Amino acid sequence: TEPAADLAVAAALVSAIAGEALPSDCIYFGEVSLSGAVRQVGHMPLRLKEAQKLGFTSAVIPAPGDESKTLPKMSLTRLKTLRELEPNMMAAAGAKKGSEPRER
């Protein structure tokens, strides 16, 4: 099992419940504890570099750490707890909706 997938699974669940798609250019990774704390995972700088190579422009990751110095082109959102996930996702979805043309 991969603990780094915890945050991605949580984001997918919140997305499904809210009826809002996750941004396709954003990755989510981090371990989620039973208390809801979002924890660091191994090889974070390497994961971010690989994601950037694959075309991702933003990431939602655990709060501790400072990988942004090595990745100036990637927007990083840091979470301390799972409670911070939903407001961040809805804000990102709202920003995306305002910048994209809507289908009728």
CSV table of C-alpha atoms in Angstrom, one decimal:
chain,number,residue,atom,x,y,z
A,1,THR,CA,0.0,0.0,0.0
A,2,GLU,CA,1.1,3.6,-0.7
A,3,PRO,CA,0.3,6.0,2.2
A,4,ALA,CA,0.9,9.0,-0.2
A,5,ALA,CA,-2.4,8.1,-2.0
A,6,ASP,CA,-4.5,8.9,1.1
A,7,LEU,CA,-4.9,12.5,0.3
A,8,ALA,CA,-5.7,11.8,-3.4
A,9,VAL,CA,-8.4,9.3,-2.3
A,10,ALA,CA,-9.9,11.8,0.1
A,11,ALA,CA,-9.9,14.5,-2.6
A,12,ALA,CA,-11.7,12.2,-5.0
A,13,LEU,CA,-14.3,11.4,-2.3
A,14,VAL,CA,-14.9,15.1,-1.5
A,15,SER,CA,-15.1,15.8,-5.3
A,16,ALA,CA,-17.7,13.1,-5.8
A,17,ILE,CA,-19.8,14.3,-2.9
A,18,ALA,CA,-19.6,17.9,-4.0
A,19,GLY,CA,-20.3,17.1,-7.6
A,20,GLU,CA,-17.2,19.1,-8.7
A,21,ALA,CA,-14.4,17.7,-10.8
A,22,LEU,CA,-10.8,17.9,-9.5
A,23,PRO,CA,-8.6,20.2,-11.6
A,24,SER,CA,-6.9,18.0,-14.2
A,25,ASP,CA,-3.6,19.9,-13.8
A,26,CYS,CA,-3.3,19.3,-10.0
A,27,ILE,CA,-1.9,16.4,-8.0
A,28,TYR,CA,-2.8,15.4,-4.5
A,29,PHE,CA,-0.5,13.4,-2.2
A,30,GLY,CA,0.1,12.9,1.5
A,31,GLU,CA,-0.7,10.5,4.3
A,32,VAL,CA,-3.9,11.1,6.3
A,33,SER,CA,-3.9,10.0,9.9
A,34,LEU,CA,-6.9,8.7,11.8
A,35,SER,CA,-7.3,12.1,13.4
A,36,GLY,CA,-7.3,13.8,10.0
A,37,ALA,CA,-3.8,15.2,10.1
A,38,VAL,CA,-2.1,15.4,6.7
A,39,ARG,CA,1.4,14.0,7.0
A,40,GLN,CA,4.6,14.1,5.0
A,41,VAL,CA,5.5,11.2,2.8
A,42,GLY,CA,8.8,10.0,1.4
A,43,HIS,CA,10.5,11.4,-1.7
A,44,MET,CA,8.3,14.5,-1.9
A,45,PRO,CA,10.7,16.6,-4.0
A,46,LEU,CA,11.1,13.7,-6.5
A,47,ARG,CA,7.3,13.2,-6.7
A,48,LEU,CA,6.8,16.9,-7.4
A,49,LYS,CA,9.6,16.9,-10.1
A,50,GLU,CA,8.0,13.9,-11.8
A,51,ALA,CA,4.6,15.4,-11.7
A,52,GLN,CA,5.9,18.6,-13.2
A,53,LYS,CA,7.5,16.6,-16.0
A,54,LEU,CA,4.1,15.0,-16.7
A,55,GLY,CA,2.5,18.5,-17.1
A,56,PHE,CA,1.0,19.1,-13.7
A,57,THR,CA,1.1,22.7,-12.7
A,58,SER,CA,-0.1,22.6,-9.1
A,59,ALA,CA,0.0,20.2,-6.1
A,60,VAL,CA,-1.9,19.8,-2.8
A,61,ILE,CA,0.6,18.4,-0.3
A,62,PRO,CA,1.2,18.2,3.5
A,63,ALA,CA,2.0,21.5,5.2
A,64,PRO,CA,5.5,20.8,6.6
A,65,GLY,CA,8.5,21.1,4.3
A,66,ASP,CA,9.8,23.5,1.7
A,67,GLU,CA,10.0,22.0,-1.8
A,68,SER,CA,8.9,25.2,-3.5
A,69,LYS,CA,12.5,26.4,-3.8
A,70,THR,CA,13.2,23.6,-6.2
A,71,LEU,CA,10.0,24.0,-8.2
A,72,PRO,CA,9.3,27.6,-9.0
A,73,LYS,CA,6.8,26.8,-11.8
A,74,MET,CA,4.5,24.7,-9.6
A,75,SER,CA,1.8,26.1,-7.4
A,76,LEU,CA,1.8,24.4,-4.0
A,77,THR,CA,-1.1,24.3,-1.6
A,78,ARG,CA,-0.2,23.0,1.8
A,79,LEU,CA,-2.7,21.3,4.2
A,80,LYS,CA,-2.2,20.6,7.9
A,81,THR,CA,-5.5,18.7,8.3
A,82,LEU,CA,-8.1,17.1,6.1
A,83,ARG,CA,-10.7,19.8,7.1
A,84,GLU,CA,-8.7,22.2,5.0
A,85,LEU,CA,-9.2,20.1,1.9
A,86,GLU,CA,-12.8,20.9,0.9
A,87,PRO,CA,-12.5,24.7,1.1
A,88,ASN,CA,-9.3,24.6,-1.0
A,89,MET,CA,-10.9,22.4,-3.6
A,90,MET,CA,-14.0,24.5,-3.9
A,91,ALA,CA,-12.0,27.7,-4.2
A,92,ALA,CA,-9.9,26.1,-6.9
A,93,ALA,CA,-13.0,24.9,-8.7
A,94,GLY,CA,-14.6,28.3,-8.6
A,95,ALA,CA,-11.4,29.9,-10.0
A,96,LYS,CA,-11.3,27.4,-12.8
A,97,LYS,CA,-15.0,28.0,-13.7
A,98,GLY,CA,-14.5,31.7,-13.9
A,99,SER,CA,-11.7,31.3,-16.4
A,100,GLU,CA,-13.1,28.7,-18.7
A,101,PRO,CA,-16.0,29.1,-21.2
A,102,ARG,CA,-19.1,27.3,-20.2
A,103,GLU,CA,-21.0,24.8,-22.4
A,104,ARG,CA,-24.7,25.6,-22.9
